[in-house]
XYZ file of C-alpha atoms in Angstrom:
384
model
C 0.152 0.020 -0.158
C 1.166 3.503 -0.759
C 0.429 6.843 1.119
C -1.757 7.942 -1.707
C -4.573 6.486 -0.607
C -5.183 8.862 2.889
C -4.355 11.692 0.691
C -7.838 12.796 -0.285
C -9.245 11.944 3.479
C -6.544 13.953 5.060
C -6.557 16.920 2.912
C -10.140 17.017 2.817
C -10.515 16.894 6.724
C -8.059 19.788 6.648
C -8.975 21.855 4.036
C -12.290 22.605 6.215
C -10.018 24.266 8.797
C -9.311 27.162 6.265
C -11.032 28.434 3.510
C -7.759 29.671 1.332
C -4.265 30.470 1.349
C -3.638 33.689 3.846
C -6.906 32.998 5.817
C -7.208 31.767 9.583
C -5.877 28.276 10.360
C -6.339 26.282 13.850
C -3.004 26.087 15.817
C -0.966 26.308 19.044
C -0.030 29.544 20.114
C 3.016 30.350 22.762
C 2.246 33.904 23.768
C 5.753 34.777 25.665
C 9.000 33.018 26.906
C 7.905 30.701 29.315
C 4.409 30.227 28.736
C 2.589 26.792 27.806
C 0.959 26.762 24.394
C -2.875 27.447 23.864
C -5.036 26.580 20.971
C -6.148 29.509 18.898
C -6.306 30.918 15.325
C -3.736 32.458 13.588
C -3.290 33.917 9.951
C -0.822 32.636 7.433
C 0.693 34.635 4.994
C -0.348 34.412 1.529
C 1.702 31.776 -0.303
C 4.210 33.306 -2.818
C 6.674 31.923 -5.401
C 9.323 29.990 -3.731
C 6.852 28.713 -0.631
C 4.359 25.722 -0.702
C 1.332 25.361 1.278
C 1.177 21.994 3.270
C -1.698 20.208 5.021
C -0.320 19.048 8.391
C -0.739 15.575 9.064
C 2.035 14.560 11.770
C 4.088 17.135 13.819
C 6.619 15.763 16.132
C 7.301 17.370 19.795
C 10.750 17.870 20.216
C 12.935 18.955 23.179
C 14.272 21.895 21.203
C 10.452 23.110 20.736
C 9.910 23.410 24.783
C 13.596 24.873 25.198
C 12.937 27.781 22.376
C 9.700 28.122 24.010
C 11.108 28.581 27.420
C 13.172 31.602 26.502
C 16.115 30.043 27.660
C 17.470 28.321 24.071
C 21.139 29.932 23.054
C 20.026 30.589 19.383
C 16.402 31.567 19.254
C 14.149 33.498 21.571
C 10.758 34.989 20.891
C 9.098 37.582 22.986
C 6.144 38.142 20.738
C 3.436 35.143 20.563
C 4.625 32.564 17.622
C 3.191 29.171 16.524
C 5.689 26.434 17.478
C 6.730 23.118 15.876
C 10.044 22.397 13.878
C 8.676 19.759 11.651
C 6.124 17.754 10.181
C 4.767 15.420 7.324
C 2.001 16.728 5.706
C 0.241 16.835 1.973
C 0.998 19.378 -0.855
C -1.980 21.731 -1.141
C -0.429 24.491 -3.364
C 3.300 24.690 -4.883
C 5.392 25.914 -7.902
C 7.673 23.201 -7.278
C 5.975 20.291 -5.351
C 3.262 18.097 -6.865
C -0.034 18.822 -5.215
C -1.376 16.172 -3.211
C 2.198 14.671 -2.721
C 3.541 13.607 0.939
C 6.545 15.430 2.053
C 8.560 16.001 4.892
C 9.287 19.592 5.838
C 11.499 21.689 8.019
C 9.776 24.365 9.519
C 11.330 27.602 11.182
C 9.119 28.731 13.827
C 8.764 32.409 14.511
C 6.240 35.386 15.010
C 6.201 36.003 11.538
C 6.483 32.065 10.138
C 3.976 29.826 12.081
C 5.324 26.588 12.709
C 4.150 22.974 12.275
C 1.660 23.114 15.054
C -1.164 23.847 13.197
C -3.701 22.516 10.573
C -1.922 24.171 7.623
C 1.822 25.114 7.274
C 3.513 27.875 4.924
C 7.107 26.367 4.184
C 9.926 27.362 1.892
C 9.902 25.314 -1.211
C 13.714 24.036 -0.362
C 12.740 23.106 3.306
C 10.393 20.335 1.634
C 11.676 16.715 0.865
C 9.421 13.895 -1.090
C 8.219 11.280 1.379
C 8.884 7.848 -0.132
C 5.602 5.666 -1.031
C 4.495 3.151 2.010
C 5.954 4.802 5.002
C 3.410 5.477 7.831
C 3.495 9.117 8.343
C 3.602 9.254 11.999
C 6.653 6.675 12.186
C 8.388 9.061 9.238
C 7.902 12.391 11.012
C 9.098 10.462 14.226
C 12.431 10.215 12.913
C 13.009 13.329 11.669
C 15.090 15.929 13.708
C 15.435 13.131 16.511
C 16.854 10.717 13.577
C 19.109 12.999 12.105
C 20.384 14.051 15.748
C 21.525 10.529 16.292
C 22.525 9.869 12.533
C 24.517 12.924 11.521
C 26.758 13.310 14.690
C 27.434 9.688 14.783
C 28.163 9.389 11.057
C 29.155 12.028 9.405
C 30.604 14.274 12.210
C 32.334 11.308 14.447
C 32.798 9.233 11.065
C 31.661 6.048 13.127
C 33.916 2.997 11.805
C 32.949 -0.775 12.055
C 34.118 -2.349 15.337
C 34.577 0.548 17.200
C 32.986 1.406 20.825
C 29.966 3.903 21.076
C 28.888 5.367 24.230
C 25.404 7.248 24.255
C 24.693 9.557 27.108
C 21.116 10.607 27.318
C 20.394 6.876 25.453
C 16.658 6.679 26.834
C 15.377 9.567 25.051
C 13.985 9.348 21.550
C 17.274 10.187 19.961
C 19.505 8.202 22.252
C 17.306 5.197 21.064
C 17.788 5.879 17.588
C 21.548 6.347 17.992
C 21.783 2.993 19.607
C 20.153 1.722 16.463
C 22.116 3.859 13.979
C 25.419 2.736 15.756
C 24.527 -1.025 15.739
C 23.222 -0.593 11.808
C 26.939 0.643 10.808
C 28.859 -1.741 12.619
C 29.472 -0.512 16.073
C 31.513 -3.161 17.772
C 30.024 -2.196 21.429
C 27.558 0.043 22.014
C 26.728 1.439 25.778
C 23.736 3.285 26.572
C 23.863 6.064 29.683
C 20.740 7.624 31.404
C 18.873 8.057 34.494
C 15.771 5.373 34.353
C 16.568 2.029 35.051
C 13.693 0.723 33.272
C 14.261 2.561 30.037
C 17.913 1.624 30.167
C 16.947 -2.083 30.175
C 14.647 -1.524 26.874
C 17.841 -0.569 25.044
C 19.039 -3.738 25.190
C 16.589 -5.006 23.108
C 17.497 -2.204 20.664
C 20.971 -3.286 20.277
C 23.073 -1.810 23.113
C 25.613 -4.478 24.782
C 25.620 -2.804 27.811
C 23.608 0.096 29.864
C 25.064 1.973 32.504
C 22.655 3.864 35.012
C 23.366 7.801 35.805
C 23.208 8.183 39.997
C 22.791 11.870 41.499
C 25.874 11.159 43.762
C 27.944 10.070 40.712
C 31.304 11.980 40.520
C 33.077 12.164 37.351
C 35.264 9.697 38.808
C 33.058 7.199 40.065
C 31.002 7.310 37.432
C 33.963 7.087 34.753
C 35.061 3.840 36.706
C 31.337 2.232 36.056
C 31.414 3.438 32.628
C 34.876 1.885 31.788
C 33.608 -1.568 33.424
C 31.277 -1.687 30.908
C 32.357 0.023 27.533
C 36.317 -0.305 27.871
C 38.093 2.578 26.018
C 35.258 4.495 23.842
C 36.055 5.591 20.226
C 32.895 7.710 19.972
C 30.513 9.626 22.355
C 27.117 11.113 21.255
C 26.843 13.502 24.330
C 22.951 14.485 24.868
C 23.258 15.710 28.421
C 26.699 17.508 29.065
C 27.851 18.105 32.809
C 29.383 15.320 34.709
C 28.387 12.625 32.752
C 30.566 13.817 29.721
C 33.399 14.834 31.983
C 33.355 10.993 33.128
C 33.168 10.140 29.846
C 36.210 11.571 28.447
C 38.189 9.996 31.125
C 37.205 6.486 29.285
C 37.761 7.663 25.692
C 40.401 5.781 23.861
C 43.262 7.929 22.003
C 41.979 9.829 19.158
C 38.328 9.322 20.149
C 35.345 11.898 18.953
C 32.925 13.500 20.902
C 30.231 15.114 19.623
C 27.461 17.360 22.103
C 24.152 17.531 20.856
C 22.299 18.748 24.309
C 22.951 19.870 27.958
C 20.014 18.842 30.603
C 22.796 17.772 32.996
C 24.212 21.178 32.665
C 25.690 24.234 30.830
C 29.147 23.709 31.818
C 31.714 20.962 32.215
C 35.525 20.808 33.097
C 37.515 19.411 30.264
C 41.205 19.041 31.554
C 43.806 20.343 29.069
C 45.987 17.434 29.683
C 43.682 14.929 29.310
C 42.317 16.570 25.683
C 45.681 17.148 24.475
C 47.188 13.763 25.772
C 44.408 11.563 24.331
C 44.100 14.163 21.191
C 40.391 13.989 21.522
C 37.965 16.047 19.028
C 35.257 17.702 20.861
C 32.673 19.230 18.544
C 28.919 20.346 18.813
C 26.039 19.505 16.691
C 22.615 21.938 16.147
C 20.043 20.415 14.254
C 18.109 23.610 13.944
C 21.162 25.312 12.172
C 21.625 22.689 9.610
C 20.213 23.018 6.080
C 17.776 20.259 5.042
C 19.866 19.763 2.189
C 22.393 18.421 4.426
C 20.093 16.294 6.196
C 18.738 14.475 3.035
C 21.307 11.534 3.023
C 20.842 10.955 6.937
C 16.561 10.932 6.216
C 16.806 8.834 3.247
C 18.757 6.116 5.141
C 16.568 6.770 8.461
C 13.108 6.132 6.269
C 14.746 3.192 4.217
C 15.913 1.436 7.688
C 11.947 2.239 8.893
C 10.597 0.720 5.667
C 12.767 -2.515 6.202
C 12.104 -2.976 9.864
C 15.667 -2.143 10.920
C 14.344 0.887 13.034
C 12.227 0.771 16.243
C 10.566 3.799 17.344
C 7.528 4.244 19.859
C 5.307 6.998 19.273
C 2.770 8.630 21.329
C 0.216 10.599 19.308
C -1.678 13.723 20.652
C -4.636 15.666 19.166
C -3.728 19.202 18.548
C -6.284 20.260 20.952
C -4.521 18.263 23.582
C -0.941 19.816 22.998
C -0.541 21.240 26.195
C -0.673 17.582 27.762
C 1.744 16.420 25.316
C 4.044 19.611 26.209
C 3.780 18.415 30.185
C 4.691 14.829 28.904
C 7.758 15.734 27.015
C 9.024 17.870 29.518
C 8.758 14.489 32.196
C 10.731 12.663 29.529
C 8.319 9.886 28.121
C 11.164 7.985 26.639
C 9.231 7.883 23.389
C 8.350 10.437 20.473
C 5.054 12.490 21.035
C 3.524 13.218 17.845
C 0.966 15.985 17.427
C -2.059 15.100 14.925
C -4.287 18.013 13.818
C -8.441 17.770 13.883
C -9.842 15.273 11.554
C -6.570 13.554 10.809
C -6.174 9.869 11.648
C -3.496 7.802 11.363
C -3.793 5.953 8.146
C -4.412 2.069 8.338
C -1.057 1.348 7.173
C 0.383 -2.449 8.266
C 2.762 -1.515 10.967
C 6.132 -3.509 11.332
C 5.994 -5.791 14.189
C 8.819 -3.680 16.129
C 6.396 -0.553 15.897
C 4.492 0.504 18.586
C 2.173 3.680 18.812
C -0.449 4.720 21.410
C -2.736 7.620 21.423
C -2.160 9.250 24.616
C -4.184 11.747 27.065
C -2.513 12.408 29.680
C -3.856 14.494 32.815
C -2.678 18.065 32.477
C -1.522 18.737 36.017
C 0.475 21.579 37.227
C 3.700 19.790 38.031
C 5.453 19.007 34.691
C 4.925 22.833 33.999
C 6.361 24.083 37.232
C 9.313 22.013 36.591
C 9.816 22.836 33.134
C 10.097 26.605 34.233
C 12.967 25.565 36.947
C 14.595 22.518 34.932
C 13.748 22.903 31.287
C 12.629 19.919 29.144
C 14.620 16.492 29.492
C 15.996 14.796 26.712
């Protein structure tokens, strides 16, 4: 079965939300830094040449979305109201470049003047769209967008992972970390060790291809954690660091000579101690990856591989689907680290009845919307 069957249903249902390009659309709105999103209506700019109008079918919720909305992100802050959402899968409504009715993946740059993906329709620059391969479940395809490229590009292109090498994944139980474990194994890593806080979620990594796992403890020093890491990993060739702080300090101590370390996040702390002697003595390479600053053209090879691996049943990604009307619940769930990918579905859009791979699992979640998550988000920031 191809994706063409649900096109008419999805496009027809969504078209009811807007009358024409430039009209109002149903969307989530963040009014100011630190505020939670609320449902409202916003006016899309009229489409001009070089842009494509897309009906949104599935929009993943990323930790990045929460960090930007909090006002604490290093590269983006929006003081005026805006529609969040950095990516989606959808159906082309109007375009000069992309066929009307075709399925696409869209990278969005949410800002007050350019509404993001948490809406029924979105206007996207032509070069920020990729055709979606036939037969892919749109929820699964969307779920490996930002998260998958944040795993693939640092490991395969930045760190140049080679077969037989040992990989350490810090923050391995989040969506990015789970995919990183699988990407590393699929690319021939000799040993993959996952590191995170949640013991139950860590144990599930063993079923995704991790050879061993290490639980982070609140009382860990860099020295004590390094000893436990070394016992499970031995000398490490590649570190994908999604946490920073003390865990990174420990990981540096177990790095093999000429190891490559790539940082993609810092929920464990904004600073880490990097001894100069260790850095030079082991001739380590430290770098950072930011998907927000990576053009879609530079992600194309990664997305192609990820979608192919999904089609072949070589990747497993657990998703939790939320109606757009319940984005606040999704927001709070993401803040508490769900160990799955939250994906937002606009009203009237139902997940197409594609036959999933046995490894796929998707749930539709309606969690209680208590204040605890919002309070924690304001004080600690979102977790990976």
